[in-house]
Amino acid sequence: MTDKRIFVRDLTVGAQVSECFLLAQASKGQARNGPFWTFKLQDATGTIEAKLWSPASLAFEDIPPGQFAIVSGTVTSYRDQPQLNLDALELLGSAPEGIDFGNFLPESEEKPESLYARLEDFLQANIGHAPWRRFCRKVLGDADIRARLMAAPGAKAMHHAYRG
């Protein structure tokens, strides 16, 4: 997978786009001229609504959100908001090889290391039962778990739906 070059913040009306985005939402609709898909495309800089119209939309029966896709199309304006009208959509799955998840998820304003230190302090101050305290230290002391925890979002939506 190549590096991400175009981000949501860079999209301007009239621009031709061929880039990878995270499908944050996907829903199928029906228009007079056939079925269509509406997507919320996401990267670390924001989201943009996208439409895939018939006949291209007929290629997809089901598109679960949470996967990555290479999209091609033109940025237009709909109700004074940018929208991407898609010509093509290539689904890549939820964990394609070589993807840098940091390009697709917003980050906390606070450094992950600072949040991690606060978590350790909280556990030290609030877990009195020695076996549980040892367990937490062991889990949080694992370098692989630490790296994954600091890079993962705290939630899928609503509060803390960002990395860190």
Coordinates of C-alpha atoms in Angstrom, one line a residue:
M1 CA 0.0 0.0 0.0
T2 CA 1.3 3.4 -0.9
D3 CA 1.5 6.4 1.4
K4 CA -1.5 8.5 1.8
R5 CA -1.1 11.7 -0.2
I6 CA -4.5 13.4 -0.1
F7 CA -6.4 14.2 3.1
V8 CA -10.0 15.4 3.7
R9 CA -8.7 18.8 4.7
D10 CA -7.0 19.1 1.3
L11 CA -10.2 18.4 -0.8
T12 CA -11.5 21.3 -2.8
V13 CA -14.5 21.5 -5.1
G14 CA -13.6 20.4 -8.6
A15 CA -10.6 18.3 -7.5
Q16 CA -10.2 14.8 -9.0
V17 CA -9.4 12.3 -6.2
S18 CA -8.0 8.8 -6.2
E19 CA -7.1 8.0 -2.6
C20 CA -7.6 5.6 0.3
F21 CA -10.1 6.5 3.1
L22 CA -11.7 4.7 6.0
L23 CA -15.4 4.0 5.4
A24 CA -16.8 5.3 8.7
Q25 CA -20.4 4.9 7.6
A26 CA -22.1 3.2 4.6
S27 CA -25.8 3.1 3.7
K28 CA -27.7 2.0 0.7
G29 CA -30.4 4.1 -0.8
Q30 CA -32.8 4.1 -3.7
A31 CA -33.3 6.9 -6.3
R32 CA -35.5 7.1 -9.3
N33 CA -32.7 5.9 -11.5
G34 CA -31.5 3.1 -9.3
P35 CA -29.7 2.2 -6.1
F36 CA -26.9 4.3 -4.7
W37 CA -24.5 4.3 -1.7
T38 CA -23.9 7.1 0.8
F39 CA -20.6 7.0 2.7
K40 CA -18.9 9.0 5.3
L41 CA -15.2 8.8 4.4
Q42 CA -12.7 9.5 7.1
D43 CA -9.0 10.2 7.7
A44 CA -7.1 11.8 10.5
T45 CA -8.1 15.3 9.3
G46 CA -11.8 14.9 9.1
T47 CA -14.7 13.4 7.2
I48 CA -16.5 14.0 3.9
E49 CA -19.8 12.6 2.5
A50 CA -19.4 10.5 -0.6
K51 CA -22.0 9.1 -3.1
L52 CA -21.7 6.1 -5.4
W53 CA -24.4 6.2 -8.0
S54 CA -25.9 3.6 -10.3
P55 CA -24.7 1.8 -12.3
A56 CA -21.4 1.6 -10.3
S57 CA -23.4 1.1 -7.1
L58 CA -24.9 -2.2 -8.5
A59 CA -21.5 -3.9 -8.0
F60 CA -22.0 -3.9 -4.2
E61 CA -24.7 -5.8 -2.4
D62 CA -23.4 -5.1 1.1
I63 CA -20.6 -2.7 2.3
P64 CA -19.9 -2.9 6.0
P65 CA -18.4 0.2 7.5
G66 CA -15.0 0.0 9.3
Q67 CA -13.0 -1.0 6.3
F68 CA -10.7 0.8 4.0
A69 CA -11.3 1.7 0.4
I70 CA -9.6 3.3 -2.5
V71 CA -12.1 5.8 -4.0
S72 CA -11.9 7.7 -7.2
G73 CA -14.2 10.6 -8.1
T74 CA -14.7 14.4 -8.1
V75 CA -15.3 16.8 -5.2
T76 CA -18.5 18.7 -5.7
S77 CA -20.6 20.9 -3.5
Y78 CA -24.0 19.8 -2.1
R79 CA -25.9 22.2 0.2
D80 CA -22.8 24.3 0.6
Q81 CA -20.8 21.2 1.9
P82 CA -18.1 19.4 0.0
Q83 CA -19.2 16.0 -1.3
L84 CA -17.2 13.4 -3.2
N85 CA -19.1 11.9 -6.2
L86 CA -17.5 8.5 -6.8
D87 CA -16.7 6.9 -10.1
A88 CA -15.1 3.8 -8.5
L89 CA -14.7 2.1 -5.2
E90 CA -12.2 -0.7 -4.4
L91 CA -12.7 -2.3 -1.0
L92 CA -9.5 -3.2 0.9
G93 CA -10.9 -4.8 4.1
S94 CA -10.5 -3.8 7.7
A95 CA -6.8 -4.3 8.1
P96 CA -5.0 -4.1 4.7
E97 CA -1.3 -4.8 4.7
G98 CA 0.9 -1.8 5.0
I99 CA -1.8 0.6 6.1
D100 CA -0.7 3.3 8.6
F101 CA -3.8 3.6 10.9
G102 CA -2.5 7.0 12.1
N103 CA -3.4 8.5 8.8
F104 CA -7.1 7.6 9.3
L105 CA -7.9 8.2 13.0
P106 CA -8.0 11.6 14.7
E107 CA -5.5 12.0 17.6
S108 CA -5.9 13.2 21.2
E109 CA -4.7 16.7 21.9
E110 CA -2.9 15.3 24.8
K111 CA 0.2 13.1 24.2
P112 CA -0.4 9.4 24.5
E113 CA 2.5 9.0 26.9
S114 CA 0.9 11.6 29.3
L115 CA -2.4 9.7 29.2
Y116 CA -0.6 6.4 29.8
A117 CA 1.2 7.9 32.8
R118 CA -2.1 9.1 34.2
L119 CA -3.6 5.6 33.7
E120 CA -0.7 4.1 35.6
D121 CA -1.1 6.7 38.5
F122 CA -4.8 6.0 38.6
L123 CA -4.3 2.3 38.9
Q124 CA -1.6 2.6 41.5
A125 CA -3.8 4.9 43.6
N126 CA -7.0 2.9 43.3
I127 CA -6.2 -0.8 43.1
G128 CA -5.6 -2.0 46.6
H129 CA -5.9 -5.7 46.0
A130 CA -2.2 -6.9 45.5
P131 CA -3.0 -9.6 42.9
W132 CA -5.0 -7.2 40.7
R133 CA -2.3 -4.6 41.0
R134 CA 0.4 -7.1 39.9
F135 CA -1.9 -8.2 37.0
C136 CA -2.4 -4.6 35.9
R137 CA 1.4 -3.8 36.1
K138 CA 2.2 -7.0 34.1
V139 CA -0.3 -6.1 31.4
L140 CA 0.6 -2.4 31.2
G141 CA 4.3 -3.3 31.4
D142 CA 4.2 -5.4 28.2
A143 CA 5.8 -3.3 25.4
D144 CA 3.5 -4.7 22.7
I145 CA 0.3 -4.0 24.7
R146 CA 1.6 -0.5 25.6
A147 CA 2.3 0.4 22.0
R148 CA -1.1 -0.9 20.9
L149 CA -3.0 0.8 23.7
M150 CA -1.4 4.2 23.0
A151 CA -2.2 4.0 19.3
A152 CA -5.8 2.7 19.7
P153 CA -8.9 4.8 19.9
G154 CA -10.8 4.8 23.2
A155 CA -14.1 4.3 21.5
K156 CA -15.8 3.9 18.1
A157 CA -17.9 7.0 18.3
M158 CA -18.9 9.7 20.8
H159 CA -16.4 10.4 23.5
H160 CA -12.7 9.6 23.0
A161 CA -13.2 8.3 19.4
Y162 CA -9.6 9.3 18.6
R163 CA -6.2 7.8 19.1
G164 CA -4.3 8.2 22.3

